[in-house]
Amino acid sequence: MYTPPAFREDDRPTLLAMIRESRLATFVTATPGGPMATPLPLFLDETEGEHGTLYGHLARANPQWQGEVIGQGLAIFSGPDAYVTPSWYAAKAEHGKVVPTWNYTTVQASGPVEFFENADRLHDVVTRLTDRHEAGRPAPWSVSDAPEPFIAAQLRGIIGLRMPITRLEGKRKLSQNRSAADRAGVADGLAESERPQERVMAAMIPRG
């Protein structure tokens, strides 16, 4: 990932927090037939390995797990993003030498890929994923709420994914390369947006 120094995020706790906050990742592998990518909910087990280990599952019918994986896998976690109009820059009124851009946050995690079919491991993965996303609901649904034979049949239709993270790269493109006045203009502009994620990004823009 191309990351100019102004936008690089190297703080490990921040990177792991960005992964936890992302609800859907893009899982990418290189194969002899070309690159393959699948949107997947993944969860991070921070107790496994130096940078943690990612878990998830794919549909058994998904060809991504069936062939050879060349090199390592890549999981892309995207945070808020927003178009930035030059009209928000104080510099526009000063000299007009401004152009549009896009602000965003992202983390890319890579590591060796393991696919597995063991029913007990699959049950653990779907349980942990479910518990993560049901947490906080008034009446959380649990895997154990469904009949065991039904769950067993569902597990036969998926393939588990395990990827120990060997490399973490983070990027937070938040107008850090602009002047304080320009950053304030971007933050104020995004704060008035009708899009919730753009209002979230407004609070992330450094004003100082």
Coordinates of C-alpha atoms in Angstrom, one line a residue:
M1 CA 0.0 0.0 0.0
Y2 CA 1.4 3.4 -1.0
T3 CA 1.5 5.5 2.2
P4 CA 3.2 8.9 2.3
P5 CA 4.8 9.6 5.7
A6 CA 2.1 12.2 6.7
F7 CA -0.6 9.5 6.4
R8 CA 1.2 6.5 7.9
E9 CA -0.2 4.9 11.0
D10 CA 2.3 2.6 12.8
D11 CA 0.8 2.5 16.3
R12 CA -0.1 -1.2 16.9
P13 CA -3.0 -0.6 19.4
T14 CA -4.5 1.9 17.0
L15 CA -4.2 -0.5 14.1
L16 CA -5.8 -3.4 16.0
A17 CA -8.6 -1.0 17.2
M18 CA -9.2 -0.1 13.6
I19 CA -9.5 -3.8 12.7
R20 CA -11.9 -4.4 15.6
E21 CA -14.1 -1.5 14.5
S22 CA -14.4 -2.6 10.9
R23 CA -17.4 -4.9 10.4
L24 CA -16.5 -6.2 6.9
A25 CA -13.1 -6.9 5.4
T26 CA -12.0 -7.8 1.9
F27 CA -10.0 -11.0 1.8
V28 CA -7.6 -11.2 -1.1
T29 CA -5.5 -14.1 -2.4
A30 CA -3.3 -14.5 -5.5
T31 CA -3.9 -17.7 -7.4
P32 CA -2.6 -19.3 -10.6
G33 CA -5.8 -18.1 -12.3
G34 CA -5.4 -14.5 -11.0
P35 CA -6.3 -12.5 -7.9
M36 CA -9.5 -13.5 -6.0
A37 CA -11.3 -11.4 -3.4
T38 CA -14.3 -12.0 -1.1
P39 CA -16.0 -9.6 1.3
L40 CA -16.0 -11.3 4.7
P41 CA -16.7 -10.5 8.3
L42 CA -13.5 -11.4 10.2
F43 CA -12.6 -11.3 13.8
L44 CA -9.2 -10.8 15.4
D45 CA -7.8 -13.0 18.1
E46 CA -5.2 -10.9 19.7
T47 CA -3.8 -13.7 21.9
E48 CA -2.4 -15.6 18.9
G49 CA 0.9 -14.4 17.4
E50 CA 2.8 -11.1 17.5
H51 CA 0.1 -9.2 15.7
G52 CA -2.9 -11.5 16.3
T53 CA -4.7 -13.9 14.1
L54 CA -7.8 -13.4 11.9
Y55 CA -10.6 -15.9 11.6
G56 CA -13.6 -16.2 9.4
H57 CA -15.3 -18.5 6.9
L58 CA -16.2 -18.8 3.2
A59 CA -19.0 -20.6 1.5
R60 CA -17.9 -24.1 0.5
A61 CA -18.9 -23.3 -3.1
N62 CA -16.5 -20.3 -3.2
P63 CA -13.6 -21.2 -5.5
Q64 CA -11.2 -19.0 -3.6
W65 CA -10.3 -21.7 -1.1
Q66 CA -10.1 -24.5 -3.5
G67 CA -6.9 -23.6 -5.4
E68 CA -3.3 -22.9 -4.6
V69 CA -2.6 -19.6 -2.7
I70 CA 0.4 -17.9 -4.0
G71 CA 2.3 -16.2 -1.3
Q72 CA 0.4 -14.7 1.6
G73 CA -3.2 -13.6 2.0
L74 CA -4.3 -10.0 2.4
A75 CA -7.2 -8.7 4.5
I76 CA -8.3 -5.1 3.9
F77 CA -10.2 -3.2 6.6
S78 CA -11.8 0.1 5.5
G79 CA -12.9 2.8 7.9
P80 CA -14.8 6.1 7.2
D81 CA -14.1 7.8 3.9
A82 CA -15.2 11.1 2.3
Y83 CA -14.8 13.2 -0.8
V84 CA -13.0 16.5 0.0
T85 CA -14.0 19.5 -2.2
P86 CA -11.4 22.3 -2.8
S87 CA -14.2 24.7 -1.8
W88 CA -13.5 23.9 1.8
Y89 CA -9.9 25.0 1.7
A90 CA -8.9 28.5 3.0
A91 CA -6.2 28.3 0.3
K92 CA -8.8 28.4 -2.4
A93 CA -9.5 32.1 -1.6
E94 CA -5.8 32.8 -1.2
H95 CA -4.4 31.5 -4.5
G96 CA -6.8 29.0 -6.0
K97 CA -4.1 26.3 -6.4
V98 CA -6.2 23.5 -5.0
V99 CA -7.7 20.2 -6.3
P100 CA -10.2 17.7 -4.9
T101 CA -9.1 14.6 -2.9
W102 CA -10.4 11.7 -0.9
N103 CA -9.9 11.1 2.8
Y104 CA -10.1 7.7 4.3
T105 CA -8.7 5.3 6.8
T106 CA -7.6 1.7 6.2
V107 CA -5.6 -1.2 7.6
Q108 CA -4.1 -4.0 5.6
A109 CA -3.1 -7.2 7.3
S110 CA -1.2 -10.0 5.5
G111 CA -0.1 -13.5 6.5
P112 CA -0.1 -17.2 5.6
V113 CA -3.6 -18.6 4.8
E114 CA -5.0 -21.8 6.3
F115 CA -8.4 -23.2 5.2
F116 CA -10.0 -25.8 7.4
E117 CA -13.1 -28.1 7.4
N118 CA -13.0 -29.4 11.0
A119 CA -16.5 -29.1 12.4
D120 CA -15.5 -28.2 16.0
R121 CA -13.2 -25.4 14.7
L122 CA -15.9 -24.2 12.4
H123 CA -18.4 -24.2 15.3
D124 CA -16.0 -22.1 17.4
V125 CA -15.5 -19.6 14.6
V126 CA -19.2 -19.0 13.8
T127 CA -20.0 -18.8 17.5
R128 CA -17.3 -16.2 18.1
L129 CA -18.4 -14.2 15.1
T130 CA -22.0 -14.3 16.1
D131 CA -21.3 -13.4 19.7
R132 CA -19.3 -10.4 18.5
H133 CA -22.0 -9.0 16.3
E134 CA -24.9 -9.9 18.6
A135 CA -23.3 -8.2 21.6
G136 CA -25.3 -5.2 22.8
R137 CA -28.6 -6.3 21.3
P138 CA -31.5 -6.4 23.7
A139 CA -32.1 -10.1 23.0
P140 CA -28.8 -11.5 21.5
W141 CA -29.2 -14.5 19.2
S142 CA -26.9 -17.4 19.9
V143 CA -25.8 -20.3 17.7
S144 CA -27.1 -22.6 20.5
D145 CA -30.6 -21.1 19.9
A146 CA -30.9 -23.2 16.7
P147 CA -31.3 -27.0 16.6
E148 CA -28.0 -28.8 16.6
P149 CA -28.7 -30.9 13.5
F150 CA -29.5 -27.7 11.6
I151 CA -26.3 -26.0 12.7
A152 CA -24.3 -29.1 11.8
A153 CA -25.8 -29.1 8.3
Q154 CA -24.9 -25.4 8.0
L155 CA -21.3 -26.0 9.0
R156 CA -21.0 -28.5 6.2
G157 CA -21.6 -25.7 3.8
I158 CA -18.7 -23.5 4.9
I159 CA -14.9 -23.6 5.0
G160 CA -12.9 -22.0 7.9
L161 CA -10.2 -19.4 7.4
R162 CA -7.3 -18.7 9.7
M163 CA -4.6 -16.1 8.9
P164 CA -1.9 -15.3 11.4
I165 CA -0.9 -11.7 10.8
T166 CA 2.7 -11.2 9.9
R167 CA 2.5 -7.7 8.6
L168 CA 0.3 -4.7 9.5
E169 CA 0.0 -1.5 7.5
G170 CA -2.2 1.4 8.4
K171 CA -3.1 4.6 6.6
R172 CA -5.2 7.5 7.9
K173 CA -5.5 10.1 5.2
L174 CA -7.1 13.0 7.1
S175 CA -5.8 16.1 5.4
Q176 CA -2.6 16.1 7.6
N177 CA -0.7 17.6 4.6
R178 CA -2.9 20.7 4.6
S179 CA -2.6 23.9 6.7
A180 CA -4.5 24.2 9.9
A181 CA -6.9 26.6 8.2
D182 CA -7.5 24.1 5.4
R183 CA -8.0 21.2 7.9
A184 CA -10.5 23.3 9.8
G185 CA -12.4 24.0 6.6
V186 CA -12.5 20.3 5.7
A187 CA -13.7 19.3 9.3
D188 CA -16.4 22.0 9.2
G189 CA -17.6 20.9 5.7
L190 CA -17.7 17.2 6.6
A191 CA -19.6 18.0 9.9
E192 CA -22.5 19.4 7.8
S193 CA -22.7 16.3 5.6
E194 CA -25.9 14.2 5.5
R195 CA -23.8 11.1 5.4
P196 CA -23.1 9.7 8.9
Q197 CA -19.6 8.4 8.1
E198 CA -18.6 11.8 6.8
R199 CA -19.7 13.3 10.1
V200 CA -17.6 10.7 11.9
M201 CA -14.6 11.6 9.8
A202 CA -15.1 15.3 10.6
A203 CA -14.3 14.5 14.2
M204 CA -11.1 12.7 13.1
I205 CA -9.6 15.6 11.2
P206 CA -6.7 17.1 13.2
R207 CA -7.3 20.8 13.7
G208 CA -4.2 21.9 15.5

